[in-house]
Amino acid sequence: MLEALLMLKKSLFRTILCHGGFMMHCTRKITDQLYYVGQSDRRLALFENVYRLDDGMAYNSYLLLDDKTVLFDCVDHAVERQFLENVEYVLGGRKLDYLVVHHMEPDHSETIAALLEEYPNVTLVGTSKAHALLKQFFEFKKEPAFTEVKENDTLDTGHHKLTFVMAPMVHWPEVMVTYDATSHILFSADAFGTFGALSGNIFADEFEYEHRMLDEARRYYINIVGKYGMQVQMLLKKASVLDISMICPLHGPIWRENLAYIIDKYNTWSSYASELDSVLIVYGSIYGNTENAAQVLSTKLAERGVKNMGLYDVSKTDIATLVSEAFKYKTIVFASSSLNAGLFLNMENLLLDLKAHFFQNRNVALIQNGSWAPSALKCMTEILGSMKNIKLIEHKVDIRSSLKESQLSDLDQLADSLAATVK
Ligand code: FEO
């Protein structure tokens, strides 16, 4: 009785809020029966409290209105109010039958508890690992109904037939994706996502994607999922036999045109192949002398016809961007000062982060600087030596405090070797 009264009070409270103009729905129709009910957070500065966001983050959620109603994933707590309002509006008084949980990371699952308060009779659908994680993240007074599914299990919702496809480690072990065979839509979880908020435009073809979003999509993929290239390749293989006309990811825009473009990018990124046949130079410089060597080298490379080079200060540009850039280029030069009988700390952090993301299959050249006990070369060689298929270029440049006129020929030789690695 008390519970019923509390529910009534809650329901009235929400009605008053909605009718009082507290927060209006903000949704878009994707197909006749599918709606976008997610929202973007523009206030967040660091995704996962690590990755810099310049333009917020989108948390996507989709609601299917078939004979049964199905919500695909929840959202981050930051956009909970808008999300609940969107779901209520699109349901239009209907009950919510299913919540498909593709991924239990809190940016998608944190609002499950709030959703269950509104729709306590919804049945959750996910993997057994997702079920276990649900119990780890939440302590429910009454356990929600949960249907555990395995590879190729299906859910018939009336006119739509949903097939669940396992995608472990894209990006957590419990991850699965869903293929709607009726509308040929793939709900792809974190895969094909990007950093950045959405702007009302929710389709990739509504943006100048390559200009506005590709760098952020790469930075998102490499840093969030990049370690799991093999698992992404397995998912791409499974997806290749499906007739897909639309991809609905959990972050960033929906793909309904030119799907081959983003699938090809994912194939490149997950196979650890480079995208750009050019040279990236990253330097760690304390007083500007290592920086000078890097800049002289970049000029010599340009004189040899190398285009589209990247030149970055490891202390100025955040590590996540540098990791993403290193994955993009075919050939990379690391130029670093020595410090405390070791390696300049920011350069060490970058190399260790690259190692953590299984960085591989690249040409690499090294420049070290040291005033009395140069140690950068040894440290960089050790870390790079623990990575797979890193081809070290022989001509190393060894600077003592500052670059000298007599060392320009060393840089010329290095520039020749580097230029020979790219077209
Ligand atoms: Fe968007 Fe791995 O969560």
Tab-separated table of C-alpha atoms and ligand atoms in Angstrom:
chain	number	residue	atom	x	y	z
A	1	MET	CA	0.000	0.000	0.000
A	2	LEU	CA	2.804	2.372	1.001
A	3	GLU	CA	4.682	1.481	-2.175
A	4	ALA	CA	1.615	2.223	-4.290
A	5	LEU	CA	1.207	5.625	-2.622
A	6	LEU	CA	4.852	6.444	-3.203
A	7	MET	CA	4.500	5.513	-6.879
A	8	LEU	CA	1.403	7.708	-7.169
A	9	LYS	CA	3.221	10.619	-5.528
A	10	LYS	CA	6.195	10.140	-7.851
A	11	SER	CA	3.984	9.939	-10.903
A	12	LEU	CA	2.166	13.151	-9.912
A	13	PHE	CA	5.485	14.860	-9.253
A	14	ARG	CA	6.739	14.012	-12.740
A	15	THR	CA	3.453	15.110	-14.287
A	16	ILE	CA	3.679	18.450	-12.520
A	17	LEU	CA	7.289	18.893	-13.640
A	18	CYS	CA	6.556	18.062	-17.281
A	19	HIS	CA	3.410	20.131	-17.494
A	20	GLY	CA	5.171	22.970	-15.721
A	21	GLY	CA	7.636	23.238	-18.609
A	22	PHE	CA	10.485	22.053	-16.420
A	23	MET	CA	12.127	20.088	-19.214
A	24	MET	CA	10.713	19.415	-22.653
A	25	HIS	CA	11.305	16.345	-24.742
A	26	CYS	CA	14.073	16.491	-27.312
A	27	THR	CA	13.905	13.504	-29.649
A	28	ARG	CA	14.228	12.653	-33.339
A	29	LYS	CA	12.530	10.071	-35.486
A	30	ILE	CA	14.989	7.695	-37.151
A	31	THR	CA	12.574	5.329	-38.893
A	32	ASP	CA	8.801	4.884	-38.670
A	33	GLN	CA	9.212	2.981	-35.423
A	34	LEU	CA	12.619	3.982	-34.077
A	35	TYR	CA	13.385	7.173	-32.136
A	36	TYR	CA	16.511	8.844	-30.816
A	37	VAL	CA	16.036	9.498	-27.093
A	38	GLY	CA	19.656	10.198	-26.073
A	39	GLN	CA	21.221	13.506	-25.133
A	40	SER	CA	24.566	15.313	-25.112
A	41	ASP	CA	26.501	16.708	-22.172
A	42	ARG	CA	28.405	19.863	-23.112
A	43	ARG	CA	29.716	20.557	-19.617
A	44	LEU	CA	31.960	17.529	-19.258
A	45	ALA	CA	35.652	18.398	-19.553
A	46	LEU	CA	37.176	14.914	-19.241
A	47	PHE	CA	35.559	11.719	-20.554
A	48	GLU	CA	36.210	8.844	-18.135
A	49	ASN	CA	37.924	11.594	-16.105
A	50	VAL	CA	40.939	11.211	-18.417
A	51	TYR	CA	40.233	12.207	-22.012
A	52	ARG	CA	39.945	15.896	-22.865
A	53	LEU	CA	36.650	16.919	-24.414
A	54	ASP	CA	36.509	20.134	-26.422
A	55	ASP	CA	32.859	19.810	-27.372
A	56	GLY	CA	31.178	17.547	-24.833
A	57	MET	CA	29.916	14.014	-25.320
A	58	ALA	CA	26.802	12.424	-26.782
A	59	TYR	CA	25.137	9.525	-24.992
A	60	ASN	CA	22.857	7.790	-27.454
A	61	SER	CA	19.768	5.785	-26.636
A	62	TYR	CA	17.151	4.459	-29.038
A	63	LEU	CA	13.523	3.517	-28.493
A	64	LEU	CA	11.691	1.051	-30.754
A	65	LEU	CA	7.891	1.180	-30.792
A	66	ASP	CA	6.816	-2.209	-32.090
A	67	ASP	CA	4.090	-4.472	-30.657
A	68	LYS	CA	6.565	-4.581	-27.792
A	69	THR	CA	8.537	-1.477	-26.868
A	70	VAL	CA	12.315	-1.768	-26.650
A	71	LEU	CA	14.809	0.753	-25.294
A	72	PHE	CA	18.394	0.244	-26.447
A	73	ASP	CA	20.672	1.339	-23.583
A	74	CYS	CA	20.478	4.140	-21.051
A	75	VAL	CA	22.713	7.217	-20.715
A	76	ASP	CA	25.155	8.970	-18.412
A	77	HIS	CA	23.711	10.435	-15.204
A	78	ALA	CA	24.537	13.969	-16.408
A	79	VAL	CA	21.699	13.825	-18.958
A	80	GLU	CA	19.289	11.683	-16.935
A	81	ARG	CA	16.424	14.203	-16.708
A	82	GLN	CA	16.340	14.832	-20.451
A	83	PHE	CA	16.618	11.127	-21.179
A	84	LEU	CA	13.676	10.174	-18.935
A	85	GLU	CA	11.591	12.955	-20.418
A	86	ASN	CA	12.433	11.774	-23.949
A	87	VAL	CA	11.540	8.164	-23.177
A	88	GLU	CA	8.246	9.147	-21.549
A	89	TYR	CA	7.332	11.378	-24.482
A	90	VAL	CA	8.077	8.795	-27.177
A	91	LEU	CA	6.304	6.029	-25.262
A	92	GLY	CA	3.252	8.277	-25.165
A	93	GLY	CA	1.658	6.377	-22.318
A	94	ARG	CA	2.699	2.907	-23.474
A	95	LYS	CA	4.572	0.648	-21.105
A	96	LEU	CA	8.234	-0.136	-21.626
A	97	ASP	CA	8.662	-3.861	-22.260
A	98	TYR	CA	12.418	-4.309	-22.746
A	99	LEU	CA	15.692	-2.554	-22.030
A	100	VAL	CA	18.529	-4.016	-24.109
A	101	VAL	CA	21.800	-3.526	-22.222
A	102	HIS	CA	24.624	-3.668	-24.735
A	103	HIS	CA	27.281	-2.341	-22.386
A	104	MET	CA	27.444	-1.871	-18.611
A	105	GLU	CA	29.998	0.940	-18.471
A	106	PRO	CA	28.340	3.674	-16.387
A	107	ASP	CA	28.200	6.182	-19.248
A	108	HIS	CA	25.391	3.950	-20.534
A	109	SER	CA	24.175	2.111	-17.461
A	110	GLU	CA	24.213	4.669	-14.671
A	111	THR	CA	20.622	5.696	-15.340
A	112	ILE	CA	19.249	2.135	-15.284
A	113	ALA	CA	18.204	2.597	-11.647
A	114	ALA	CA	16.284	5.780	-12.456
A	115	LEU	CA	14.663	4.089	-15.453
A	116	LEU	CA	13.592	1.165	-13.262
A	117	GLU	CA	11.933	3.568	-10.851
A	118	GLU	CA	9.798	4.834	-13.722
A	119	TYR	CA	9.278	1.478	-15.428
A	120	PRO	CA	9.679	-1.204	-12.727
A	121	ASN	CA	8.197	-3.966	-14.902
A	122	VAL	CA	10.658	-3.630	-17.779
A	123	THR	CA	12.681	-6.753	-18.629
A	124	LEU	CA	16.398	-6.197	-19.094
A	125	VAL	CA	18.136	-8.123	-21.873
A	126	GLY	CA	21.888	-8.658	-21.949
A	127	THR	CA	24.730	-11.109	-21.577
A	128	SER	CA	25.353	-13.090	-18.396
A	129	LYS	CA	28.397	-10.880	-17.786
A	130	ALA	CA	26.195	-7.787	-18.114
A	131	HIS	CA	23.833	-9.326	-15.568
A	132	ALA	CA	26.726	-9.890	-13.172
A	133	LEU	CA	28.006	-6.336	-13.660
A	134	LEU	CA	24.497	-4.965	-13.067
A	135	LYS	CA	24.567	-6.601	-9.638
A	136	GLN	CA	28.047	-5.223	-8.994
A	137	PHE	CA	27.079	-1.652	-9.832
A	138	PHE	CA	23.634	-1.626	-8.194
A	139	GLU	CA	21.994	-2.981	-5.080
A	140	PHE	CA	18.315	-3.314	-5.879
A	141	LYS	CA	15.660	-3.804	-3.230
A	142	LYS	CA	13.864	-5.912	-5.811
A	143	GLU	CA	15.940	-7.509	-8.547
A	144	PRO	CA	14.728	-6.459	-12.012
A	145	ALA	CA	13.691	-9.130	-14.504
A	146	PHE	CA	16.704	-10.014	-16.650
A	147	THR	CA	16.844	-12.241	-19.721
A	148	GLU	CA	20.349	-13.492	-20.417
A	149	VAL	CA	21.145	-13.960	-24.093
A	150	LYS	CA	23.935	-15.652	-26.032
A	151	GLU	CA	25.328	-15.477	-29.566
A	152	ASN	CA	22.551	-15.313	-32.174
A	153	ASP	CA	19.702	-15.487	-29.662
A	154	THR	CA	16.717	-13.536	-30.944
A	155	LEU	CA	13.904	-11.402	-29.587
A	156	ASP	CA	10.696	-11.054	-31.591
A	157	THR	CA	8.967	-7.763	-30.844
A	158	GLY	CA	6.085	-8.112	-33.313
A	159	HIS	CA	7.313	-6.819	-36.661
A	160	HIS	CA	10.981	-6.704	-35.736
A	161	LYS	CA	13.321	-9.578	-35.086
A	162	LEU	CA	16.357	-8.645	-33.006
A	163	THR	CA	19.462	-10.835	-33.105
A	164	PHE	CA	22.102	-10.487	-30.414
A	165	VAL	CA	25.731	-10.728	-31.487
A	166	MET	CA	28.478	-11.036	-28.881
A	167	ALA	CA	31.268	-8.433	-29.041
A	168	PRO	CA	33.447	-9.085	-25.966
A	169	MET	CA	36.097	-6.414	-25.237
A	170	VAL	CA	34.583	-3.903	-27.637
A	171	HIS	CA	35.042	-2.316	-25.104
A	172	TRP	CA	34.271	-4.396	-21.970
A	173	PRO	CA	33.832	-8.186	-21.664
A	174	GLU	CA	30.032	-8.093	-21.414
A	175	VAL	CA	29.491	-6.136	-24.633
A	176	MET	CA	27.100	-7.333	-27.318
A	177	VAL	CA	25.541	-5.616	-30.313
A	178	THR	CA	22.058	-6.075	-31.780
A	179	TYR	CA	21.061	-6.575	-35.402
A	180	ASP	CA	17.493	-5.711	-36.368
A	181	ALA	CA	16.901	-7.937	-39.385
A	182	THR	CA	13.641	-6.142	-40.223
A	183	SER	CA	15.076	-2.647	-40.631
A	184	HIS	CA	18.698	-3.765	-41.262
A	185	ILE	CA	19.960	-1.661	-38.363
A	186	LEU	CA	23.021	-2.540	-36.308
A	187	PHE	CA	23.008	-1.193	-32.750
A	188	SER	CA	26.768	-1.195	-32.365
A	189	ALA	CA	27.428	-0.242	-28.705
A	190	ASP	CA	30.697	1.749	-28.356
A	191	ALA	CA	31.867	0.733	-31.844
A	192	PHE	CA	31.697	3.496	-34.484
A	193	GLY	CA	31.370	6.157	-31.770
A	194	THR	CA	33.204	9.429	-31.375
A	195	PHE	CA	33.992	12.092	-28.816
A	196	GLY	CA	31.833	15.202	-29.103
A	197	ALA	CA	28.272	16.333	-28.521
A	198	LEU	CA	25.517	16.157	-31.118
A	199	SER	CA	23.856	19.347	-32.240
A	200	GLY	CA	20.318	18.362	-33.197
A	201	ASN	CA	21.907	16.792	-36.246
A	202	ILE	CA	22.226	13.137	-35.306
A	203	PHE	CA	23.188	11.571	-38.660
A	204	ALA	CA	26.765	11.488	-39.955
A	205	ASP	CA	25.508	12.722	-43.341
A	206	GLU	CA	24.214	15.865	-41.630
A	207	PHE	CA	27.814	16.884	-40.816
A	208	GLU	CA	30.933	17.523	-42.847
A	209	TYR	CA	32.134	14.396	-41.080
A	210	GLU	CA	35.695	14.163	-42.354
A	211	HIS	CA	36.320	17.818	-41.595
A	212	ARG	CA	34.455	18.051	-38.284
A	213	MET	CA	34.466	14.613	-36.703
A	214	LEU	CA	37.008	12.186	-38.096
A	215	ASP	CA	39.884	13.273	-35.840
A	216	GLU	CA	37.658	12.958	-32.778
A	217	ALA	CA	36.333	9.584	-33.957
A	218	ARG	CA	39.903	8.359	-34.322
A	219	ARG	CA	40.930	9.797	-30.939
A	220	TYR	CA	37.905	8.104	-29.365
A	221	TYR	CA	38.524	4.735	-31.017
A	222	ILE	CA	42.283	4.584	-30.438
A	223	ASN	CA	42.145	5.647	-26.801
A	224	ILE	CA	38.984	3.840	-25.710
A	225	VAL	CA	38.961	0.653	-27.785
A	226	GLY	CA	42.359	0.746	-29.533
A	227	LYS	CA	43.907	-1.898	-27.313
A	228	TYR	CA	41.326	-4.421	-28.510
A	229	GLY	CA	42.006	-4.410	-32.248
A	230	MET	CA	41.707	-8.189	-32.559
A	231	GLN	CA	38.253	-8.184	-30.930
A	232	VAL	CA	37.126	-5.316	-33.180
A	233	GLN	CA	38.328	-7.296	-36.191
A	234	MET	CA	36.198	-10.236	-35.006
A	235	LEU	CA	33.142	-7.980	-34.751
A	236	LEU	CA	33.797	-6.524	-38.225
A	237	LYS	CA	33.962	-10.075	-39.576
A	238	LYS	CA	30.605	-10.930	-37.997
A	239	ALA	CA	29.100	-7.670	-39.293
A	240	SER	CA	30.389	-8.300	-42.825
A	241	VAL	CA	27.837	-11.084	-43.406
A	242	LEU	CA	24.900	-8.928	-42.258
A	243	ASP	CA	22.878	-6.720	-44.573
A	244	ILE	CA	23.345	-3.429	-42.701
A	245	SER	CA	21.796	-0.179	-43.898
A	246	MET	CA	22.207	1.826	-40.706
A	247	ILE	CA	24.601	1.834	-37.738
A	248	CYS	CA	23.357	3.246	-34.427
A	249	PRO	CA	26.306	3.666	-32.026
A	250	LEU	CA	26.219	4.711	-28.378
A	251	HIS	CA	28.238	7.885	-29.029
A	252	GLY	CA	28.343	10.259	-31.971
A	253	PRO	CA	26.269	10.311	-35.131
A	254	ILE	CA	24.196	7.558	-36.729
A	255	TRP	CA	25.430	6.163	-40.051
A	256	ARG	CA	22.769	5.725	-42.763
A	257	GLU	CA	24.882	6.652	-45.824
A	258	ASN	CA	28.325	5.632	-46.988
A	259	LEU	CA	28.734	3.012	-44.253
A	260	ALA	CA	31.773	1.631	-46.074
A	261	TYR	CA	33.664	4.825	-45.177
A	262	ILE	CA	33.533	4.343	-41.397
A	263	ILE	CA	33.807	0.547	-41.620
A	264	ASP	CA	36.988	0.996	-43.659
A	265	LYS	CA	38.381	3.384	-41.019
A	266	TYR	CA	37.613	0.848	-38.295
A	267	ASN	CA	39.289	-1.869	-40.322
A	268	THR	CA	42.431	0.275	-40.648
A	269	TRP	CA	42.509	1.335	-37.008
A	270	SER	CA	41.810	-2.125	-35.585
A	271	SER	CA	44.441	-3.773	-37.786
A	272	TYR	CA	47.056	-1.272	-36.510
A	273	ALA	CA	47.735	-0.034	-40.039
A	274	SER	CA	48.667	3.594	-40.701
A	275	GLU	CA	46.340	6.013	-42.465
A	276	LEU	CA	48.839	8.647	-43.551
A	277	ASP	CA	51.980	7.992	-45.551
A	278	SER	CA	53.956	10.722	-43.845
A	279	VAL	CA	56.163	11.533	-40.854
A	280	LEU	CA	55.082	12.533	-37.355
A	281	ILE	CA	57.667	14.190	-35.090
A	282	VAL	CA	57.026	14.402	-31.347
A	283	TYR	CA	59.579	16.099	-29.147
A	284	GLY	CA	60.147	16.472	-25.420
A	285	SER	CA	62.253	19.556	-24.884
A	286	ILE	CA	63.151	21.304	-21.622
A	287	TYR	CA	64.886	24.486	-22.831
A	288	GLY	CA	64.130	24.398	-26.553
A	289	ASN	CA	67.268	22.692	-27.897
A	290	THR	CA	65.619	19.344	-28.641
A	291	GLU	CA	62.733	21.300	-30.123
A	292	ASN	CA	65.221	23.047	-32.404
A	293	ALA	CA	66.542	19.711	-33.693
A	294	ALA	CA	62.967	18.533	-34.348
A	295	GLN	CA	62.151	21.684	-36.267
A	296	VAL	CA	65.347	21.521	-38.343
A	297	LEU	CA	64.535	17.895	-39.183
A	298	SER	CA	60.971	18.784	-40.215
A	299	THR	CA	62.351	21.459	-42.581
A	300	LYS	CA	64.766	19.000	-44.134
A	301	LEU	CA	61.929	16.509	-44.615
A	302	ALA	CA	59.770	19.154	-46.254
A	303	GLU	CA	62.681	19.970	-48.598
A	304	ARG	CA	62.689	16.281	-49.535
A	305	GLY	CA	59.054	16.473	-50.523
A	306	VAL	CA	57.438	14.946	-47.436
A	307	LYS	CA	53.943	16.414	-47.029
A	308	ASN	CA	51.271	16.404	-44.320
A	309	MET	CA	53.795	16.058	-41.504
A	310	GLY	CA	52.830	16.447	-37.875
A	311	LEU	CA	55.092	18.209	-35.355
A	312	TYR	CA	54.107	18.208	-31.682
A	313	ASP	CA	55.502	19.229	-28.304
A	314	VAL	CA	54.821	16.306	-25.976
A	315	SER	CA	54.334	18.741	-23.085
A	316	LYS	CA	51.844	20.912	-24.922
A	317	THR	CA	49.555	18.451	-26.675
A	318	ASP	CA	47.621	15.995	-24.537
A	319	ILE	CA	48.731	12.378	-24.602
A	320	ALA	CA	45.423	11.050	-25.986
A	321	THR	CA	45.778	13.243	-29.075
A	322	LEU	CA	49.401	12.186	-29.547
A	323	VAL	CA	48.487	8.495	-29.225
A	324	SER	CA	45.802	8.993	-31.852
A	325	GLU	CA	48.211	10.875	-34.141
A	326	ALA	CA	50.876	8.193	-33.752
A	327	PHE	CA	48.335	5.585	-34.904
A	328	LYS	CA	47.625	7.755	-37.958
A	329	TYR	CA	51.195	8.137	-39.271
A	330	LYS	CA	53.370	5.566	-40.988
A	331	THR	CA	56.678	6.891	-39.625
A	332	ILE	CA	57.297	8.542	-36.275
A	333	VAL	CA	60.286	10.390	-34.808
A	334	PHE	CA	60.578	10.646	-31.048
A	335	ALA	CA	63.051	13.352	-30.008
A	336	SER	CA	63.613	13.639	-26.273
A	337	SER	CA	65.690	15.193	-23.550
A	338	SER	CA	67.165	13.001	-20.841
A	339	LEU	CA	66.013	13.610	-17.286
A	340	ASN	CA	67.020	12.165	-13.912
A	341	ALA	CA	69.159	9.491	-15.599
A	342	GLY	CA	66.050	8.466	-17.501
A	343	LEU	CA	63.622	9.868	-20.011
A	344	PHE	CA	61.824	13.212	-20.082
A	345	LEU	CA	58.697	12.308	-18.134
A	346	ASN	CA	56.061	13.390	-20.660
A	347	MET	CA	57.827	11.428	-23.397
A	348	GLU	CA	57.952	8.384	-21.138
A	349	ASN	CA	54.218	8.724	-20.460
A	350	LEU	CA	53.507	8.914	-24.180
A	351	LEU	CA	55.573	5.835	-25.035
A	352	LEU	CA	54.054	3.819	-22.187
A	353	ASP	CA	50.560	4.862	-23.283
A	354	LEU	CA	51.349	3.766	-26.843
A	355	LYS	CA	52.554	0.436	-25.491
A	356	ALA	CA	49.340	0.055	-23.480
A	357	HIS	CA	47.358	0.517	-26.713
A	358	PHE	CA	49.374	-2.167	-28.563
A	359	PHE	CA	51.015	0.384	-30.852
A	360	GLN	CA	52.780	-1.567	-33.602
A	361	ASN	CA	53.736	-1.819	-37.282
A	362	ARG	CA	55.512	1.529	-37.629
A	363	ASN	CA	58.881	2.952	-38.704
A	364	VAL	CA	60.459	4.838	-35.816
A	365	ALA	CA	63.503	7.108	-35.529
A	366	LEU	CA	65.011	8.498	-32.324
A	367	ILE	CA	66.803	11.685	-31.337
A	368	GLN	CA	68.209	12.120	-27.867
A	369	ASN	CA	69.572	15.084	-25.990
A	370	GLY	CA	71.651	14.951	-22.802
A	371	SER	CA	74.162	17.326	-21.262
A	372	TRP	CA	76.295	15.009	-19.092
A	373	ALA	CA	74.760	11.524	-18.921
A	374	PRO	CA	72.437	11.083	-21.913
A	375	SER	CA	69.903	8.373	-21.132
A	376	ALA	CA	66.880	9.128	-23.345
A	377	LEU	CA	67.960	6.904	-26.235
A	378	LYS	CA	68.397	3.845	-24.039
A	379	CYS	CA	65.050	4.389	-22.321
A	380	MET	CA	63.132	4.992	-25.569
A	381	THR	CA	64.753	1.955	-27.219
A	382	GLU	CA	63.776	-0.254	-24.275
A	383	ILE	CA	60.113	0.764	-24.331
A	384	LEU	CA	59.851	0.566	-28.126
A	385	GLY	CA	61.611	-2.810	-28.031
A	386	SER	CA	58.668	-4.226	-26.077
A	387	MET	CA	56.254	-3.308	-28.886
A	388	LYS	CA	55.432	-5.464	-31.879
A	389	ASN	CA	56.908	-4.847	-35.326
A	390	ILE	CA	58.550	-1.483	-34.660
A	391	LYS	CA	61.224	-0.910	-37.291
A	392	LEU	CA	63.906	1.324	-35.797
A	393	ILE	CA	65.719	3.521	-38.309
A	394	GLU	CA	69.473	3.224	-37.896
A	395	HIS	CA	70.537	6.875	-38.082
A	396	LYS	CA	70.137	8.088	-34.534
A	397	VAL	CA	70.950	11.688	-33.689
A	398	ASP	CA	72.751	12.319	-30.412
A	399	ILE	CA	72.692	15.919	-29.166
A	400	ARG	CA	74.835	17.239	-26.311
A	401	SER	CA	72.949	20.207	-24.876
A	402	SER	CA	72.332	21.890	-28.244
A	403	LEU	CA	72.401	21.031	-31.936
A	404	LYS	CA	75.729	21.965	-33.582
A	405	GLU	CA	76.552	22.935	-37.155
A	406	SER	CA	78.619	19.760	-37.413
A	407	GLN	CA	75.515	17.648	-36.693
A	408	LEU	CA	73.429	18.957	-39.571
A	409	SER	CA	74.799	16.178	-41.762
A	410	ASP	CA	73.466	13.655	-39.178
A	411	LEU	CA	70.036	15.210	-39.582
A	412	ASP	CA	70.428	15.131	-43.373
A	413	GLN	CA	71.140	11.404	-43.240
A	414	LEU	CA	68.197	10.844	-40.918
A	415	ALA	CA	65.946	12.913	-43.189
A	416	ASP	CA	67.045	10.790	-46.176
A	417	SER	CA	66.176	7.594	-44.305
A	418	LEU	CA	62.837	8.943	-43.110
A	419	ALA	CA	61.846	10.274	-46.518
A	420	ALA	CA	62.597	6.858	-47.998
A	421	THR	CA	59.962	5.282	-45.733
A	422	VAL	CA	57.146	7.362	-47.197
A	423	LYS	CA	56.057	7.894	-50.758
B	1	FEO	FE1	30.655	4.440	-23.955
B	1	FEO	FE2	32.666	1.830	-23.006
B	1	FEO	O1	31.310	3.110	-22.801
